[in-house]
Short mmCIF file of C-alpha atoms in Angstrom, two decimals:
data_model
loop_
_atom_site.label_atom_id
_atom_site.label_comp_id
_atom_site.label_asym_id
_atom_site.label_seq_id
_atom_site.Cartn_x
_atom_site.Cartn_y
_atom_site.Cartn_z
CA UNK A 1 -42.92 -17.92 163.82
CA UNK A 2 -44.38 -14.42 163.82
CA UNK A 3 -43.95 -12.05 166.72
CA UNK A 4 -44.49 -8.38 167.39
CA UNK A 5 -42.03 -5.75 168.59
CA UNK A 6 -43.91 -3.03 170.49
CA UNK A 7 -43.01 0.57 169.90
CA UNK A 8 -40.99 2.27 172.60
CA UNK A 9 -42.99 4.01 175.29
CA UNK A 10 -41.19 7.28 174.64
CA UNK A 11 -41.93 7.46 170.93
CA UNK A 12 -44.55 5.05 169.72
CA UNK A 13 -44.60 6.54 166.24
CA UNK A 14 -40.98 7.55 165.79
CA UNK A 15 -40.86 6.04 162.32
CA UNK A 16 -44.53 5.62 161.50
CA UNK A 17 -44.74 8.49 159.06
CA UNK A 18 -47.64 10.03 160.96
CA UNK A 19 -48.05 13.76 160.51
CA UNK A 20 -47.27 16.09 163.40
CA UNK A 21 -50.88 17.19 163.82
CA UNK A 22 -52.08 13.68 164.62
CA UNK A 23 -51.95 12.40 168.20
CA UNK A 24 -49.16 9.93 168.81
CA UNK A 25 -50.16 6.44 169.89
CA UNK A 26 -48.78 4.99 173.06
CA UNK A 27 -47.06 1.62 173.27
CA UNK A 28 -50.05 0.39 175.28
CA UNK A 29 -52.43 1.24 172.45
CA UNK A 30 -50.20 -0.42 169.87
CA UNK A 31 -49.85 -3.62 171.90
CA UNK A 32 -53.58 -3.77 172.58
CA UNK A 33 -54.12 -3.69 168.82
CA UNK A 34 -51.45 -6.34 168.26
CA UNK A 35 -53.04 -8.68 170.79
CA UNK A 36 -56.50 -8.00 169.39
CA UNK A 37 -55.49 -8.98 165.85
CA UNK A 38 -53.86 -12.19 167.06
CA UNK A 39 -50.20 -11.63 167.94
CA UNK A 40 -49.06 -13.61 170.97
CA UNK A 41 -45.25 -13.24 170.88
CA UNK A 42 -44.28 -9.84 172.29
CA UNK A 43 -40.69 -8.66 172.44
CA UNK A 44 -39.71 -6.09 175.04
CA UNK A 45 -36.39 -4.79 176.32
CA UNK A 46 -34.92 -2.71 179.10
CA UNK A 47 -33.61 -0.35 176.41
CA UNK A 48 -37.03 0.11 174.79
CA UNK A 49 -38.53 1.53 177.99
CA UNK A 50 -41.92 0.05 177.10
CA UNK A 51 -42.55 -2.72 179.60
CA UNK A 52 -44.94 -0.83 181.88
CA UNK A 53 -47.20 -0.04 178.93
CA UNK A 54 -46.91 -3.55 177.51
CA UNK A 55 -47.98 -4.88 180.90
CA UNK A 56 -51.01 -2.59 180.92
CA UNK A 57 -51.99 -3.77 177.46
CA UNK A 58 -51.67 -7.43 178.44
CA UNK A 59 -53.81 -6.89 181.53
CA UNK A 60 -56.50 -5.06 179.57
CA UNK A 61 -56.54 -7.65 176.78
CA UNK A 62 -57.78 -10.56 178.85
CA UNK A 63 -55.39 -12.89 177.02
CA UNK A 64 -54.25 -15.69 179.31
CA UNK A 65 -50.60 -15.68 180.36
CA UNK A 66 -50.11 -19.24 179.14
CA UNK A 67 -51.18 -18.14 175.65
CA UNK A 68 -48.46 -15.48 175.48
CA UNK A 69 -44.77 -15.74 174.70
CA UNK A 70 -42.99 -12.82 176.37
CA UNK A 71 -39.42 -11.88 175.55
CA UNK A 72 -37.20 -9.20 177.07
CA UNK A 73 -33.55 -8.16 176.87
CA UNK A 74 -31.05 -6.87 179.41
CA UNK A 75 -29.20 -3.72 178.31
CA UNK A 76 -25.47 -3.00 178.22
CA UNK A 77 -25.41 -0.73 181.28
CA UNK A 78 -26.95 -3.43 183.45
CA UNK A 79 -24.74 -6.13 181.94
CA UNK A 80 -21.69 -4.08 182.86
CA UNK A 81 -22.84 -3.65 186.47
CA UNK A 82 -23.07 -7.38 187.05
CA UNK A 83 -25.24 -9.98 188.75
CA UNK A 84 -27.08 -7.87 191.34
CA UNK A 85 -28.07 -5.30 188.72
CA UNK A 86 -29.22 -7.99 186.29
CA UNK A 87 -31.35 -9.63 188.96
CA UNK A 88 -32.89 -6.31 189.96
CA UNK A 89 -33.61 -5.47 186.33
CA UNK A 90 -35.34 -8.77 185.67
CA UNK A 91 -37.47 -8.34 188.80
CA UNK A 92 -38.56 -4.93 187.50
CA UNK A 93 -39.34 -6.39 184.08
CA UNK A 94 -41.50 -9.09 185.66
CA UNK A 95 -43.33 -6.55 187.80
CA UNK A 96 -43.90 -4.20 184.87
CA UNK A 97 -45.21 -6.99 182.65
CA UNK A 98 -47.38 -8.41 185.44
CA UNK A 99 -45.90 -11.89 185.33
CA UNK A 100 -43.60 -14.10 187.40
CA UNK A 101 -41.55 -15.38 184.47
CA UNK A 102 -40.50 -14.49 180.93
CA UNK A 103 -40.46 -17.08 178.19
CA UNK A 104 -37.23 -15.75 176.71
CA UNK A 105 -34.54 -13.42 178.07
CA UNK A 106 -31.72 -12.15 175.89
CA UNK A 107 -28.30 -10.61 176.39
CA UNK A 108 -28.89 -7.51 174.26
CA UNK A 109 -25.23 -6.99 173.23
CA UNK A 110 -22.06 -9.01 173.93
CA UNK A 111 -20.46 -6.38 176.18
CA UNK A 112 -16.68 -7.04 176.15
CA UNK A 113 -15.41 -8.63 179.34
CA UNK A 114 -18.91 -8.78 180.84
CA UNK A 115 -21.28 -10.76 178.66
CA UNK A 116 -20.11 -14.24 179.69
CA UNK A 117 -20.72 -13.55 183.38
CA UNK A 118 -24.06 -11.95 182.50
CA UNK A 119 -25.08 -15.09 180.64
CA UNK A 120 -24.12 -17.24 183.64
CA UNK A 121 -26.38 -15.06 185.80
CA UNK A 122 -29.22 -15.78 183.38
CA UNK A 123 -28.48 -19.50 183.71
CA UNK A 124 -29.04 -19.20 187.46
CA UNK A 125 -32.24 -17.22 186.92
CA UNK A 126 -33.47 -19.91 184.57
CA UNK A 127 -32.85 -22.55 187.23
CA UNK A 128 -34.85 -20.38 189.64
CA UNK A 129 -37.80 -20.34 187.24
CA UNK A 130 -37.83 -16.65 186.37
CA UNK A 131 -36.64 -17.32 182.82
CA UNK A 132 -37.86 -20.20 180.66
CA UNK A 133 -35.28 -19.82 177.88
CA UNK A 134 -32.03 -17.87 177.43
CA UNK A 135 -30.98 -16.24 174.20
CA UNK A 136 -28.54 -13.86 172.58
CA UNK A 137 -28.89 -10.69 170.57
CA UNK A 138 -26.35 -9.19 168.18
CA UNK A 139 -23.80 -11.94 168.79
CA UNK A 140 -21.11 -12.62 166.22
CA UNK A 141 -19.75 -16.14 165.80
CA UNK A 142 -16.71 -15.11 167.84
CA UNK A 143 -18.85 -13.86 170.73
CA UNK A 144 -20.69 -17.17 170.84
CA UNK A 145 -17.40 -19.10 170.86
CA UNK A 146 -16.29 -16.95 173.81
CA UNK A 147 -19.44 -17.98 175.68
CA UNK A 148 -18.81 -21.66 175.06
CA UNK A 149 -15.14 -21.37 176.04
CA UNK A 150 -16.22 -19.43 179.13
CA UNK A 151 -17.90 -22.53 180.54
CA UNK A 152 -21.62 -21.90 180.15
CA UNK A 153 -23.73 -24.95 180.88
CA UNK A 154 -26.97 -24.13 179.03
CA UNK A 155 -26.75 -23.31 175.33
CA UNK A 156 -28.78 -20.34 174.08
CA UNK A 157 -31.93 -21.16 172.17
CA UNK A 158 -31.82 -18.14 169.85
CA UNK A 159 -29.55 -15.46 168.47
CA UNK A 160 -31.49 -12.38 167.47
CA UNK A 161 -29.74 -10.43 164.71
CA UNK A 162 -30.82 -8.18 161.90
CA UNK A 163 -31.89 -10.40 159.02
CA UNK A 164 -33.49 -9.30 155.78
CA UNK A 165 -32.51 -9.66 152.13
CA UNK A 166 -30.42 -6.49 152.41
CA UNK A 167 -28.39 -7.89 155.33
CA UNK A 168 -28.26 -11.63 154.79
CA UNK A 169 -25.17 -12.93 156.60
CA UNK A 170 -25.31 -16.51 155.37
CA UNK A 171 -22.04 -17.77 156.89
CA UNK A 172 -23.02 -16.47 160.32
CA UNK A 173 -26.52 -17.90 159.98
CA UNK A 174 -25.21 -21.29 158.86
CA UNK A 175 -22.79 -21.41 161.79
CA UNK A 176 -25.47 -20.79 164.41
CA UNK A 177 -27.80 -23.27 162.78
CA UNK A 178 -25.01 -25.83 162.96
CA UNK A 179 -24.87 -25.15 166.70
CA UNK A 180 -28.62 -25.70 167.04
CA UNK A 181 -29.29 -22.02 167.74
CA UNK A 182 -32.45 -20.60 166.18
CA UNK A 183 -32.14 -17.32 164.27
CA UNK A 184 -34.60 -14.61 165.20
CA UNK A 185 -34.83 -11.67 162.81
CA UNK A 186 -35.12 -8.05 163.78
CA UNK A 187 -35.53 -5.27 161.23
CA UNK A 188 -37.26 -7.96 159.19
CA UNK A 189 -38.97 -5.18 157.24
CA UNK A 190 -35.86 -2.97 157.24
CA UNK A 191 -37.76 -0.26 159.12
CA UNK A 192 -39.83 0.37 156.01
CA UNK A 193 -36.83 1.74 154.11
CA UNK A 194 -36.91 -0.71 151.20
CA UNK A 195 -40.59 -0.82 150.30
CA UNK A 196 -40.02 0.91 146.97
CA UNK A 197 -37.31 -1.50 145.84
CA UNK A 198 -38.21 -2.72 142.31
CA UNK A 199 -37.48 -6.38 143.05
CA UNK A 200 -39.83 -6.39 146.04
CA UNK A 201 -42.46 -4.64 143.95
CA UNK A 202 -42.21 -7.09 141.06
CA UNK A 203 -42.26 -10.18 143.26
CA UNK A 204 -45.13 -8.75 145.28
CA UNK A 205 -47.12 -8.03 142.13
CA UNK A 206 -46.63 -11.61 140.97
CA UNK A 207 -48.26 -12.87 144.17
CA UNK A 208 -50.69 -9.99 144.77
CA UNK A 209 -48.74 -9.19 147.93
CA UNK A 210 -47.13 -6.07 149.34
CA UNK A 211 -43.35 -5.55 149.56
CA UNK A 212 -43.62 -6.00 153.35
CA UNK A 213 -45.32 -9.36 152.89
CA UNK A 214 -42.58 -10.44 150.48
CA UNK A 215 -39.95 -9.58 153.11
CA UNK A 216 -41.90 -11.44 155.78
CA UNK A 217 -42.38 -14.48 153.58
CA UNK A 218 -38.65 -14.52 152.77
CA UNK A 219 -37.90 -14.71 156.52
CA UNK A 220 -40.46 -17.43 157.15
CA UNK A 221 -39.37 -19.48 154.14
CA UNK A 222 -35.78 -19.38 155.35
CA UNK A 223 -36.92 -20.63 158.76
CA UNK A 224 -36.16 -17.46 160.73
CA UNK A 225 -38.39 -16.22 163.53
CA UNK A 226 -40.03 -13.25 161.85
CA UNK A 227 -40.55 -10.15 164.02
CA UNK A 228 -42.35 -7.29 162.24
CA UNK A 229 -42.81 -3.92 163.89
CA UNK A 230 -45.60 -1.43 163.26
CA UNK A 231 -47.74 1.09 165.12
CA UNK A 232 -50.60 0.81 162.64
CA UNK A 233 -53.28 -1.82 163.17
CA UNK A 234 -53.83 -2.39 159.46
CA UNK A 235 -50.12 -2.98 158.95
CA UNK A 236 -50.05 -5.44 161.85
CA UNK A 237 -52.70 -7.48 160.04
CA UNK A 238 -50.91 -7.17 156.71
CA UNK A 239 -47.52 -8.14 158.15
CA UNK A 240 -48.88 -11.40 159.52
CA UNK A 241 -50.40 -12.52 156.23
CA UNK A 242 -47.34 -14.39 155.01
CA UNK A 243 -48.49 -18.02 155.21
CA UNK A 244 -50.83 -18.19 152.21
CA UNK A 245 -48.24 -17.96 149.44
CA UNK A 246 -44.77 -19.25 148.62
CA UNK A 247 -41.83 -17.63 146.89
CA UNK A 248 -40.22 -19.57 144.07
CA UNK A 249 -36.64 -20.79 144.22
CA UNK A 250 -35.68 -18.13 141.68
CA UNK A 251 -37.37 -15.38 143.69
CA UNK A 252 -35.62 -16.49 146.87
CA UNK A 253 -32.25 -16.55 145.09
CA UNK A 254 -32.76 -13.04 143.75
CA UNK A 255 -33.71 -11.75 147.21
CA UNK A 256 -30.73 -13.54 148.77
CA UNK A 257 -28.47 -11.60 146.41
CA UNK A 258 -29.44 -8.10 147.57
CA UNK A 259 -26.76 -7.88 150.29
CA UNK A 260 -23.79 -5.78 149.17
CA UNK A 261 -20.21 -5.51 150.50
CA UNK A 262 -20.93 -1.90 151.49
CA UNK A 263 -23.81 -3.01 153.72
CA UNK A 264 -21.61 -5.62 155.40
CA UNK A 265 -18.97 -2.96 156.03
CA UNK A 266 -21.59 -0.69 157.60
CA UNK A 267 -22.78 -3.57 159.77
CA UNK A 268 -19.25 -4.21 161.03
CA UNK A 269 -18.86 -0.55 161.99
CA UNK A 270 -22.15 -0.59 163.91
CA UNK A 271 -21.17 -3.75 165.73
CA UNK A 272 -17.90 -2.18 166.90
CA UNK A 273 -19.74 0.92 168.06
CA UNK A 274 -22.61 -0.78 169.84
CA UNK A 275 -21.01 -3.49 171.98
CA UNK A 276 -19.75 -0.79 174.37
CA UNK A 277 -22.71 1.53 173.92
CA UNK A 278 -23.85 3.31 177.11
CA UNK A 279 -21.19 1.58 179.20
CA UNK A 280 -18.22 3.27 180.87
CA UNK A 281 -16.27 2.36 177.72
CA UNK A 282 -18.74 3.97 175.32
CA UNK A 283 -16.98 5.64 172.41
CA UNK A 284 -13.88 3.46 172.72
CA UNK A 285 -12.74 0.26 171.07
CA UNK A 286 -11.58 -1.19 174.39
CA UNK A 287 -12.20 -4.92 174.35
CA UNK A 288 -14.04 -4.79 171.01
CA UNK A 289 -13.37 -7.70 168.65
CA UNK A 290 -11.86 -6.22 165.50
CA UNK A 291 -11.96 -9.43 163.46
CA UNK A 292 -15.39 -11.04 163.43
CA UNK A 293 -17.30 -13.11 160.92
CA UNK A 294 -19.09 -10.32 159.07
CA UNK A 295 -20.97 -12.22 156.38
#
């Protein structure tokens, strides 16, 4: 239940805190480290621009393809263009990664008026063997219902959304679980922006664990697919060490309570902004659902 999100090829250390006088690490170097320390689930995306370097790292690692779980995501611009563009994009992803199939392929955002047809294209690609599993990313409950009503024939296996104690949307999570859809967390570690929170520090001290490990354990204990991101080898090792301790019921309850109404409001604003991002409707609310399940 632990995967690794490679850094983007364009800025492998965008948020690493490295000083300007130190050489920046490439995505290839980061992924080689991740594979070397034991990660086998790698998440890529058209938007990340990292698949060429991830492919190089895989080739250099010597890790067998059958031992890897490779995930990628199709971006909004390609979704908007339709089936031919989606097929061409997947072919490029496969070539860049050096494989003839991906284990999981996600619709990155539910682009209004386009995402249902995009999903149906992925269904065909799955039947052709280029995709083993289809999933969603950033889908609200209402987007999922639109898929079902749109006549899809293969249910998604996952919905990847931001999940951490500071954005814990329990009603949304419970709905997807009721539909048999696995929840995959991104920003599991909140991009490192909460490591000085006193609750994380106190819980970590009680278990001799770091705040990052507390966040990771919270994800695992809730049954989410935990996807940490780091460009530092030592942090990759640390982030994976979440299976040798357990949070108490009281600790879990306290962590569950860190989500505030203000954070949910911010999330809703980002959702409205991003579903049309980079499309011909970017910057508009055209087609955007204005009443979604936020929590």
